[in-house]
PDB file of C-alpha atoms in Angstrom:
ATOM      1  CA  UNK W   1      -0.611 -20.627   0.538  1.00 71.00           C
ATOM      2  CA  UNK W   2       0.005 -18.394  -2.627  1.00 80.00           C
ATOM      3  CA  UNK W   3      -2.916 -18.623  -4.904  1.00 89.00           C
ATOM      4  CA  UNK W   4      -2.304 -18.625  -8.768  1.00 94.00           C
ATOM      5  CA  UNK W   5      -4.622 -17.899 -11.070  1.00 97.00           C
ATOM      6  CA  UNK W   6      -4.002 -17.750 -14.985  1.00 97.00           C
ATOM      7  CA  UNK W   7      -4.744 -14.930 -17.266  1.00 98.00           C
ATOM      8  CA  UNK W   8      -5.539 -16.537 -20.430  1.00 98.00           C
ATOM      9  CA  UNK W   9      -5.408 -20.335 -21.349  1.00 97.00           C
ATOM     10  CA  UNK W  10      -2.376 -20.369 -23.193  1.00 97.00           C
ATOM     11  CA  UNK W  11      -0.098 -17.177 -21.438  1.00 98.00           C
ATOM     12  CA  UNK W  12       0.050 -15.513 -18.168  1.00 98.00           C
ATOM     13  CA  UNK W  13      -0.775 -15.938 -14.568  1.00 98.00           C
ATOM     14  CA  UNK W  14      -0.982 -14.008 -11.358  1.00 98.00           C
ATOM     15  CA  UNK W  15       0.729 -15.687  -8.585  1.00 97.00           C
ATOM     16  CA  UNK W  16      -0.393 -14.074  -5.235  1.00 95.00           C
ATOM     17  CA  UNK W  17      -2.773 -11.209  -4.419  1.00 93.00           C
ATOM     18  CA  UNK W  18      -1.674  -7.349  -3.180  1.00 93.00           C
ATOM     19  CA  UNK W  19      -2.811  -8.980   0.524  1.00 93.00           C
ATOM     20  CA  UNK W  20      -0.855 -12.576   0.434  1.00 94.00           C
ATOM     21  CA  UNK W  21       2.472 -11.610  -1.897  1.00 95.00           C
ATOM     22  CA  UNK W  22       4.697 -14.367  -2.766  1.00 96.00           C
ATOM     23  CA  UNK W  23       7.907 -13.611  -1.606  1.00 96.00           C
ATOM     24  CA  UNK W  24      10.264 -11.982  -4.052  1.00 97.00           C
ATOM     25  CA  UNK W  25      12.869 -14.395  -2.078  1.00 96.00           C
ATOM     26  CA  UNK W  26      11.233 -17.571  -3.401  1.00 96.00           C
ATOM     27  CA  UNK W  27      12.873 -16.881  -6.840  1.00 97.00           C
ATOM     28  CA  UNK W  28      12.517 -20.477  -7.880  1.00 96.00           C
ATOM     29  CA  UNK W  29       9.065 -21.320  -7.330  1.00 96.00           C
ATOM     30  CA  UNK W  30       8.375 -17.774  -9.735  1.00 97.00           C
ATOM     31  CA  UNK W  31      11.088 -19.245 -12.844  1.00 97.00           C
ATOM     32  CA  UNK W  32       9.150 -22.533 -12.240  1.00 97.00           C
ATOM     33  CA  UNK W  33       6.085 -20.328 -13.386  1.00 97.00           C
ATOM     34  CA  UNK W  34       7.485 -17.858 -15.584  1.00 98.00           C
ATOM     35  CA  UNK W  35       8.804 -21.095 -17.152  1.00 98.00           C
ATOM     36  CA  UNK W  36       4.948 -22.402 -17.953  1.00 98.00           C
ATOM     37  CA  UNK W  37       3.232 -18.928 -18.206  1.00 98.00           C
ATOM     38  CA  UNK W  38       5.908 -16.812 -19.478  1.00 98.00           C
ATOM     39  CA  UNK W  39       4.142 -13.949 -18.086  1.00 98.00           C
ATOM     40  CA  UNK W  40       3.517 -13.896 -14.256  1.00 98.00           C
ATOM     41  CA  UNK W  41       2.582 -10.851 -12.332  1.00 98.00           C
ATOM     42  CA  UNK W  42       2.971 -10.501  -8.855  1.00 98.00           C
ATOM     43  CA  UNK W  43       1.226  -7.777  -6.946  1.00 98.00           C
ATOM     44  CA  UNK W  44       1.702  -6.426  -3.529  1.00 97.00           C
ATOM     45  CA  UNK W  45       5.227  -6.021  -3.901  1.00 98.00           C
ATOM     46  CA  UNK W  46       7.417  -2.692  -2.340  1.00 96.00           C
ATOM     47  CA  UNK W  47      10.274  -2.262  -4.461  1.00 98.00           C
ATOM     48  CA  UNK W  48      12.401   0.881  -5.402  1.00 98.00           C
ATOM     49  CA  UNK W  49      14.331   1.233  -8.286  1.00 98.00           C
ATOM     50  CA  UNK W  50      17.777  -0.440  -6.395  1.00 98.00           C
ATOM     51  CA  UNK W  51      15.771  -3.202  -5.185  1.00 98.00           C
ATOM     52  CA  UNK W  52      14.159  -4.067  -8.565  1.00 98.00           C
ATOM     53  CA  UNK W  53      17.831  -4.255  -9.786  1.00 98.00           C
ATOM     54  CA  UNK W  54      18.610  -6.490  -7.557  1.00 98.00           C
ATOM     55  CA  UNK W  55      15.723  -9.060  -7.367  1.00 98.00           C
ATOM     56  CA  UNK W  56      16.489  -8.939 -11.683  1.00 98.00           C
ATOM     57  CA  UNK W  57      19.920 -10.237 -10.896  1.00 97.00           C
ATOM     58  CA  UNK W  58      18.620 -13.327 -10.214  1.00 97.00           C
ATOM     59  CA  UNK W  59      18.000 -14.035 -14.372  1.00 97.00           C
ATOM     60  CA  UNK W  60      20.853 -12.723 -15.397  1.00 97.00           C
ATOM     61  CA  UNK W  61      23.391  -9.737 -16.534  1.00 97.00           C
ATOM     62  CA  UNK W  62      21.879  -6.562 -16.629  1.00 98.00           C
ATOM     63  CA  UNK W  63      20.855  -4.569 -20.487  1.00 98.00           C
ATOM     64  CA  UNK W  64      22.149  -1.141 -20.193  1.00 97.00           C
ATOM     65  CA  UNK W  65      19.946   0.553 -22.513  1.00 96.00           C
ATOM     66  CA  UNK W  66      21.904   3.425 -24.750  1.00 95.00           C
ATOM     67  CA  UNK W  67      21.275   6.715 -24.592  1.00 94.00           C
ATOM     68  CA  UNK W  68      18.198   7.935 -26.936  1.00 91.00           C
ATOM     69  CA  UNK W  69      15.305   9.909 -27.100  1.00 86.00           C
ATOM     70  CA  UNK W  70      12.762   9.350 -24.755  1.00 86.00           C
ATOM     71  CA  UNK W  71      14.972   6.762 -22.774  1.00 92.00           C
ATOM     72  CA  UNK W  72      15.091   8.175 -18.784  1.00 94.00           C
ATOM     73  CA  UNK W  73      17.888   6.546 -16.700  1.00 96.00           C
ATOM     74  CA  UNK W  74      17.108   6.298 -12.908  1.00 97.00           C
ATOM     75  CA  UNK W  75      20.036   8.510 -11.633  1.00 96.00           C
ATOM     76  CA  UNK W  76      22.838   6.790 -10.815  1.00 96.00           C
ATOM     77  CA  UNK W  77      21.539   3.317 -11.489  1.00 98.00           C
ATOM     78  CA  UNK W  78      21.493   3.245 -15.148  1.00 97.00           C
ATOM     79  CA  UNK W  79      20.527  -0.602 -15.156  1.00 98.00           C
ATOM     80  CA  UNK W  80      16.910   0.611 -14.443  1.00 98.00           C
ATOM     81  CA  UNK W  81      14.817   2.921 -17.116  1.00 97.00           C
ATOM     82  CA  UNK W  82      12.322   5.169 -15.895  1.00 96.00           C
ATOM     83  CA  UNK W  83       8.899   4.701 -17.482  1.00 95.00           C
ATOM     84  CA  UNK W  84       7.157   7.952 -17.431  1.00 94.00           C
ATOM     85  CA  UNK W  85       3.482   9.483 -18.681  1.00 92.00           C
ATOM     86  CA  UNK W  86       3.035  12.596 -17.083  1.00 91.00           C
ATOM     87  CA  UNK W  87      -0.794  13.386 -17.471  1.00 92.00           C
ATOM     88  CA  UNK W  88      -0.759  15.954 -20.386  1.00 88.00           C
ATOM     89  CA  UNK W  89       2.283  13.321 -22.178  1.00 82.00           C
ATOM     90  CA  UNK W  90       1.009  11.960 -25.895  1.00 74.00           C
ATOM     91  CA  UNK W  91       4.138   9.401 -26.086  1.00 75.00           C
ATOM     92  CA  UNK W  92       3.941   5.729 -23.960  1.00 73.00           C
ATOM     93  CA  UNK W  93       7.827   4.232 -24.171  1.00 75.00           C
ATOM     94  CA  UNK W  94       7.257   1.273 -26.115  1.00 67.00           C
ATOM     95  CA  UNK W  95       3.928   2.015 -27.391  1.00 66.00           C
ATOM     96  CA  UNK W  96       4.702   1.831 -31.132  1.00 76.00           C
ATOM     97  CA  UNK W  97       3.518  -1.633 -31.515  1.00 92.00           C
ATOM     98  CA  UNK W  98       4.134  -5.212 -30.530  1.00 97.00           C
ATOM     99  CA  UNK W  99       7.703  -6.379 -30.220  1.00 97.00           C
ATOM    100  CA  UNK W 100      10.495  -7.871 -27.325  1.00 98.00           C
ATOM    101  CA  UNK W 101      12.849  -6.216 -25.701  1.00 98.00           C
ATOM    102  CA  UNK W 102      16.373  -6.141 -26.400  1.00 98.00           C
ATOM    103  CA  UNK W 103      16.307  -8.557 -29.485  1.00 98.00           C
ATOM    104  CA  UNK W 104      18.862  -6.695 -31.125  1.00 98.00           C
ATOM    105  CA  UNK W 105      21.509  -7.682 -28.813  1.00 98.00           C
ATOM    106  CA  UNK W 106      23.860 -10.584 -28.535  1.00 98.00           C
ATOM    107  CA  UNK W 107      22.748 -12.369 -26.211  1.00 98.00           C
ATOM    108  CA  UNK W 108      19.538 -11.078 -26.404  1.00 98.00           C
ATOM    109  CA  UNK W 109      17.277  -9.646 -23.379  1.00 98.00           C
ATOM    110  CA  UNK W 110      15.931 -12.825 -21.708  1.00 98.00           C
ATOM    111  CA  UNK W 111      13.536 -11.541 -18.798  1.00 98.00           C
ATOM    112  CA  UNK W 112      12.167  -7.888 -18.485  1.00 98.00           C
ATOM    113  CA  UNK W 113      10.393  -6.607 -14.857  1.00 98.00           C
ATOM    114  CA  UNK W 114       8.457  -4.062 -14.590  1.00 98.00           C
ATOM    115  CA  UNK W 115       7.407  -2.640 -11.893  1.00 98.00           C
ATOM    116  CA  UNK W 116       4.684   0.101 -10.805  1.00 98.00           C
ATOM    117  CA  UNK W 117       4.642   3.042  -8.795  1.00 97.00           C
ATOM    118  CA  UNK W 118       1.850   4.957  -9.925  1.00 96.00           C
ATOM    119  CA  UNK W 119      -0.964   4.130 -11.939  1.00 97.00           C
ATOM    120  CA  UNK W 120      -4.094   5.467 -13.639  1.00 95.00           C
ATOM    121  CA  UNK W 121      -7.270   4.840 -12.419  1.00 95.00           C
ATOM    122  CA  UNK W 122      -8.185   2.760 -15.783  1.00 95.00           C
ATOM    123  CA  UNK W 123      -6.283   1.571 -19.025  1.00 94.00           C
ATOM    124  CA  UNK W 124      -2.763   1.454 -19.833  1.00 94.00           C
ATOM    125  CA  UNK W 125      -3.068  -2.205 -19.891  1.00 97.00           C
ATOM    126  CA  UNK W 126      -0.292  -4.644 -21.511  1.00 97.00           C
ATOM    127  CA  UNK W 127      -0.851  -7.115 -23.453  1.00 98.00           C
ATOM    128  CA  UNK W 128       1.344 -10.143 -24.028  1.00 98.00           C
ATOM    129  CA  UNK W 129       1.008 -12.622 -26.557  1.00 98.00           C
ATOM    130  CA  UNK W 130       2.671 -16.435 -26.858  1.00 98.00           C
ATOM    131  CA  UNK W 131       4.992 -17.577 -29.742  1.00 98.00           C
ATOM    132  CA  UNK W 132       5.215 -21.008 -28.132  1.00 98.00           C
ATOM    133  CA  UNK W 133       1.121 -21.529 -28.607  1.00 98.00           C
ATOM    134  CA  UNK W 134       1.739 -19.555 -31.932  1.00 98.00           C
ATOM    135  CA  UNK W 135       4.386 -21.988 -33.331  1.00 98.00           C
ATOM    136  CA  UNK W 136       1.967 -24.933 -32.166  1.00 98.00           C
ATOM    137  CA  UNK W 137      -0.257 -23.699 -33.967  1.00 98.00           C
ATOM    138  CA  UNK W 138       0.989 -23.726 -37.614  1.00 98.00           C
ATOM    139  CA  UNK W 139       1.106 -26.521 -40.422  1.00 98.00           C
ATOM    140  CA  UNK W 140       4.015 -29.093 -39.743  1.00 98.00           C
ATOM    141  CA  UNK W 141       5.464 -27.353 -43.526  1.00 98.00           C
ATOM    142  CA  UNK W 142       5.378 -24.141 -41.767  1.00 98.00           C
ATOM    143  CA  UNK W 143       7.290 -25.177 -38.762  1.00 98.00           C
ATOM    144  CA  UNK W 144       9.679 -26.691 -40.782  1.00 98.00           C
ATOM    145  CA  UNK W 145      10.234 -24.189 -43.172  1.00 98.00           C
ATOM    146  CA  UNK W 146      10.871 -20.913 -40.769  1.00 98.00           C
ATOM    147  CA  UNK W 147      13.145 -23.253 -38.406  1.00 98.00           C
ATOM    148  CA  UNK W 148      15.353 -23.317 -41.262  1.00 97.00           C
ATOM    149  CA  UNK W 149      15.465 -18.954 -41.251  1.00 98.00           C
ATOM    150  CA  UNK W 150      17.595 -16.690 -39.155  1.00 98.00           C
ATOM    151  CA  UNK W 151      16.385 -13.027 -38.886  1.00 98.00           C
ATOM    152  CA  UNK W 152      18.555  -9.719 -38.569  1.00 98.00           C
ATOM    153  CA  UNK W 153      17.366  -7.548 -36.016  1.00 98.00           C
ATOM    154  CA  UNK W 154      18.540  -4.118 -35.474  1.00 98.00           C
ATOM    155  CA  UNK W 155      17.194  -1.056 -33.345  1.00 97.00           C
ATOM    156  CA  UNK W 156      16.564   1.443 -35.725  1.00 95.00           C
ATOM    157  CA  UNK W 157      14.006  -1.392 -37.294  1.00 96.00           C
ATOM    158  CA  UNK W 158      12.986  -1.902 -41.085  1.00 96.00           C
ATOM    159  CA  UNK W 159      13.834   0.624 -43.694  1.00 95.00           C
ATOM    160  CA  UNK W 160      17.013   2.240 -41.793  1.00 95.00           C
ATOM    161  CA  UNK W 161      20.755   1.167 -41.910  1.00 95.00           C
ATOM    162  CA  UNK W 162      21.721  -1.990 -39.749  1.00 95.00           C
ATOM    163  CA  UNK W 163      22.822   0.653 -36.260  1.00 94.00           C
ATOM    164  CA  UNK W 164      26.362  -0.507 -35.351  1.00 96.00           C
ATOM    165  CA  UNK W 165      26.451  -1.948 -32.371  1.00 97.00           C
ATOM    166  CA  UNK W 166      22.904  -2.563 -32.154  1.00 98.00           C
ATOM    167  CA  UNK W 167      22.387  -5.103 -34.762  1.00 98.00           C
ATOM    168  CA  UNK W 168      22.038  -9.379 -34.449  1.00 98.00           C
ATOM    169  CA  UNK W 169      21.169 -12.078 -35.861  1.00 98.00           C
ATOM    170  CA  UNK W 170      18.980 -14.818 -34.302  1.00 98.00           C
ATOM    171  CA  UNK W 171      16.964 -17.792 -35.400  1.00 98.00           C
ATOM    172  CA  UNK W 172      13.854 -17.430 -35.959  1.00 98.00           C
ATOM    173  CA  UNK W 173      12.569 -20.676 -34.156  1.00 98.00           C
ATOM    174  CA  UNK W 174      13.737 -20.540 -30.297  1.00 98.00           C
ATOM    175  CA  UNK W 175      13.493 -23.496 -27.589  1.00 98.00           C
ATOM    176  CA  UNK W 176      13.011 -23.066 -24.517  1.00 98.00           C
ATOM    177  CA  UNK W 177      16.014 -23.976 -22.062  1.00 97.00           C
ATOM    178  CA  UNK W 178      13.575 -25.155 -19.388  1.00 97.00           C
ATOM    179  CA  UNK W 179      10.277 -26.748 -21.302  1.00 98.00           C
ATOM    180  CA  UNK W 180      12.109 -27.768 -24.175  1.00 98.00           C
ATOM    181  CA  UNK W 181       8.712 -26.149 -26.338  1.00 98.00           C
ATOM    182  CA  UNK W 182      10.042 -24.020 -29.135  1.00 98.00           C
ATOM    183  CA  UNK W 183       8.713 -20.589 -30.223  1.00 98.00           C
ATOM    184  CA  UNK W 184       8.894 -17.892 -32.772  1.00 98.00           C
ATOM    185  CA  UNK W 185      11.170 -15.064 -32.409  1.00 98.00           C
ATOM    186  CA  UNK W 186      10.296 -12.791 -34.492  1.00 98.00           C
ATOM    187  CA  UNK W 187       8.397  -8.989 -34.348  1.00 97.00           C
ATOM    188  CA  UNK W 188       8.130  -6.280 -37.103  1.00 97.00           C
ATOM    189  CA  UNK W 189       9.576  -3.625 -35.326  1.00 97.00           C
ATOM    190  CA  UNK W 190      12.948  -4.575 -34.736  1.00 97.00           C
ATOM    191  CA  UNK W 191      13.788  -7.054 -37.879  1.00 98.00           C
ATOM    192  CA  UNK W 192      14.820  -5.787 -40.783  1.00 98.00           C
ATOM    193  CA  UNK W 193      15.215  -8.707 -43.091  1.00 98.00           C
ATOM    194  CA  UNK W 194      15.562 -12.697 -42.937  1.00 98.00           C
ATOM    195  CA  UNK W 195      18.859 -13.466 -43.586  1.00 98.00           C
ATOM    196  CA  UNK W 196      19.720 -14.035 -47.229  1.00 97.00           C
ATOM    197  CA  UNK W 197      16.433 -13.010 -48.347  1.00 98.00           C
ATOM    198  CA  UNK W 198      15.718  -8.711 -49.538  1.00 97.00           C
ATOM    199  CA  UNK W 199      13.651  -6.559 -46.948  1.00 97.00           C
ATOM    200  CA  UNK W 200      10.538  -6.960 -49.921  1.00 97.00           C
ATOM    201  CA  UNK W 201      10.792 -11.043 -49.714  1.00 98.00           C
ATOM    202  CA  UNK W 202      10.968 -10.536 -45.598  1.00 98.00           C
ATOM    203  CA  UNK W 203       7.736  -8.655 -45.372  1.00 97.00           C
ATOM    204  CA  UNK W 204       5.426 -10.925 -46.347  1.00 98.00           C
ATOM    205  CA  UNK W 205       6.174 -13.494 -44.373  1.00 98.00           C
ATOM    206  CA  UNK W 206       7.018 -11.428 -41.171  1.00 98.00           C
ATOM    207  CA  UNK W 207       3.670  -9.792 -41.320  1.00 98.00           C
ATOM    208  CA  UNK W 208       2.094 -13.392 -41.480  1.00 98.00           C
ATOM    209  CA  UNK W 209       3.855 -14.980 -38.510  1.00 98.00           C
ATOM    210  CA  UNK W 210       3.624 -11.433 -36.105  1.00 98.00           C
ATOM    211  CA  UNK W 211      -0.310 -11.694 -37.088  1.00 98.00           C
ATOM    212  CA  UNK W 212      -0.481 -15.242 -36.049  1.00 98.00           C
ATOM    213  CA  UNK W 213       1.498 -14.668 -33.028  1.00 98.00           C
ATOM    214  CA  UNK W 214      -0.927 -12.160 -31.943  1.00 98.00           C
ATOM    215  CA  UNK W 215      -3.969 -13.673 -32.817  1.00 98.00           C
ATOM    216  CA  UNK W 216      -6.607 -13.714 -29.725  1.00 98.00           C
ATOM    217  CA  UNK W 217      -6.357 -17.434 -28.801  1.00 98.00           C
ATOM    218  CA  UNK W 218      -2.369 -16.778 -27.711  1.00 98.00           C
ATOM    219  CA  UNK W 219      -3.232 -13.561 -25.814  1.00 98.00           C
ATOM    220  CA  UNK W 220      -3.634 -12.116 -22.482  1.00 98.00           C
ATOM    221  CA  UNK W 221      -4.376  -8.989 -20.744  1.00 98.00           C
ATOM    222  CA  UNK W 222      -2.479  -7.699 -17.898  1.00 98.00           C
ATOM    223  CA  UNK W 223      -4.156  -4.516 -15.809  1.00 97.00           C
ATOM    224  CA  UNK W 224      -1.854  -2.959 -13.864  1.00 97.00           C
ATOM    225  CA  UNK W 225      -1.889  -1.938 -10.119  1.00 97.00           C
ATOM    226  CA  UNK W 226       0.535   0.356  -7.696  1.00 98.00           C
ATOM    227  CA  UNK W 227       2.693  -2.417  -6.192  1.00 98.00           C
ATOM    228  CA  UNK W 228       2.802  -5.138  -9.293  1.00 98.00           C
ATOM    229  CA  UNK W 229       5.562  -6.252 -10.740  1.00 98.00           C
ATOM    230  CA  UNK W 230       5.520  -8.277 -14.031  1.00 98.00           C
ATOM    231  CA  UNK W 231       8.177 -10.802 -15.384  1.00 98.00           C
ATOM    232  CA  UNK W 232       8.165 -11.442 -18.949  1.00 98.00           C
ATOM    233  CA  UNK W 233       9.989 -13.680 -20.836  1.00 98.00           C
ATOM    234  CA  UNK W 234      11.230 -12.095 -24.339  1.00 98.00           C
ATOM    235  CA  UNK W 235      12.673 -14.932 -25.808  1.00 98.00           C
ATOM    236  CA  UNK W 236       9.056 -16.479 -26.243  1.00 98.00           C
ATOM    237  CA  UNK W 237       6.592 -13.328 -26.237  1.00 98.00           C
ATOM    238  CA  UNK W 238       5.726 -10.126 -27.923  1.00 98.00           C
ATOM    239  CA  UNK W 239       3.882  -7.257 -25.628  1.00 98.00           C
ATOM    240  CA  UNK W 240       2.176  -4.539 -26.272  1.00 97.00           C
ATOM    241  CA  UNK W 241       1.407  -1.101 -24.021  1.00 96.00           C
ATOM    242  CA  UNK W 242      -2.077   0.045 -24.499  1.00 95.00           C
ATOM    243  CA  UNK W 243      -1.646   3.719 -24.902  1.00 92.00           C
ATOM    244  CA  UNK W 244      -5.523   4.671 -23.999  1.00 92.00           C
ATOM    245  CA  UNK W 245      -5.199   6.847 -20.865  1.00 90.00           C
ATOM    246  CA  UNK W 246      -5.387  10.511 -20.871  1.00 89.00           C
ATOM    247  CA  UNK W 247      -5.703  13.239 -17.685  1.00 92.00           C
ATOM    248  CA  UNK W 248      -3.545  10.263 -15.732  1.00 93.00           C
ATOM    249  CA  UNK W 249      -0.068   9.968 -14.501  1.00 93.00           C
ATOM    250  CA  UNK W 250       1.994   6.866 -14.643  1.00 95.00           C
ATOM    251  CA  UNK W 251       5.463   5.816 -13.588  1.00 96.00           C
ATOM    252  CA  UNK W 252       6.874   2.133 -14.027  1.00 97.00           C
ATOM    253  CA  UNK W 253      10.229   1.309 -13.772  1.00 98.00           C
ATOM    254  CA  UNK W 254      11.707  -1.661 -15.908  1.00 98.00           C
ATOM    255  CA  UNK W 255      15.151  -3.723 -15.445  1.00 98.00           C
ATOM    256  CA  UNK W 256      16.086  -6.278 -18.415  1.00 98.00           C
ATOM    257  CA  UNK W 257      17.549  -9.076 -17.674  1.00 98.00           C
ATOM    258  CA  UNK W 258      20.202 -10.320 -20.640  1.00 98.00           C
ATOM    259  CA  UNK W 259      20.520 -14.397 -21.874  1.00 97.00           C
ATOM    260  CA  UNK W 260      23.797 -15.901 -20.297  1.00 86.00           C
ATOM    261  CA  UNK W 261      26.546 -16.088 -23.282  1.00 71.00           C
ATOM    262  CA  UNK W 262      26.608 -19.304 -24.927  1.00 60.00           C
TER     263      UNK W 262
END
């Protein structure tokens, strides 16, 4: 039997071990736990780049990502970015601070793997942090007042033109399709303003709810290892890559998975 074992008490679990893998073929019995854990790594996996792709087809349409700066396409399966820290690199992809992936779509990116290669030796850790335990956690007024706003997020983030293209608007309060729990779904590096309300009258109150999101109580760690894949769900989660290795490479590859059309 598959043994699971949770990362924190309110996010995260591993499900399996690098010696006893769950089968990437039992894909519901890991959305019945990505459901409840919203994070769930599962080591001892052997997948390439095509194979990731696939497997990731099981929650939904691929995200191509566009072209930018530091954004690596796999060749000839642009579906899957290349995650790259070579061991003299300063830059982690995603390492500017918490957020989710692919909010500034329409739909949105639901479910992001990532799988790894190569590793180093220590740190590079990820944490992940739950805006389901975070919206549980605030005053009923609270809750009632942000389930009333609707945020505009865009890729270029605060302080730059809404990108064309690459701009939506969501609500801030999200529930979940399967638990029926709702969550926050917000982050300060892709919104730019609530809607109706100036990018000064959005700050305050973004700052507030991404710190209480990420507060330690909602928080867990994930370390990573050659052969782990992680599943994340966006819609109810913020991450953030520890950039604290040096001397190390490390190569991850990452498919995101995009929210069926309403």
């Amino acid at each position: 039997m598959v043994g699971v074992a949770p990362l924190s008490a309110q996010i995260g679990a591993v499900v399996g071990d690098s010696a006893n893998p769950i089968p990437l073929e039992d894909v519901d019995t890991i959305g019945t736990w990505l459901a409840d854990r919203l994070v769930v790594a599962l080591p001892g996996q052997d997948l390439d780049p095509s194979s990731l792709h696939e497997f990731m087809g099981a929650f939904g349409p691929a995200h191509v990502h566009h072209p930018d700066e530091g954004v690596v396409f796999v060749p000839d399966l642009p579906e899957v970015l290349e995650l790259r820290k070579e061991p003299d690199g300063a830059r982690l992809f995603g390492g500017d601070g918490w957020h989710a992936d692919v909010t500034f779509l329409d739909p949105c990116g639901s479910i992001t793997g990532l799988y790894a290669s190569v590793v180093p030796p220590s740190g590079g850790d990820t944490l992940f942090a739950s805006s389901i335990a975070a919206f549980g956690a605030l005053s009923p007024a609270m809750q009632d007042m942000v389930r009333g706003l609707r945020a505009v997020h865009s890729y270029d983030g605060p302080g730059r033109p809404d990108r064309d293209g690459l701009t939506a608007v969501h609500p801030v309060v999200r529930r979940h399709p399967v638990t029926g729990l709702e969550g926050l779904y917000v982050n300060t590096m892709f919104i730019t303003r609530f809607e109706g309300m100036t990018p000064a009258e959005t700050r305050p109150l973004l700052g507030f709810l991404e710190t209480h999101i990420t507060r330690p109580e909602f928080i867990c760690r994930v370390q990573w290892e050659p052969g782990q894949l992680v599943l994340w769900d966006n819609r109810f989660t913020l991450h953030y890559p520890i950039n604290d290795f040096v001397g190390h490479a490390r190569l991850l590859h990452r498919r995101v998975a995009l929210e069926s059309a309403a």
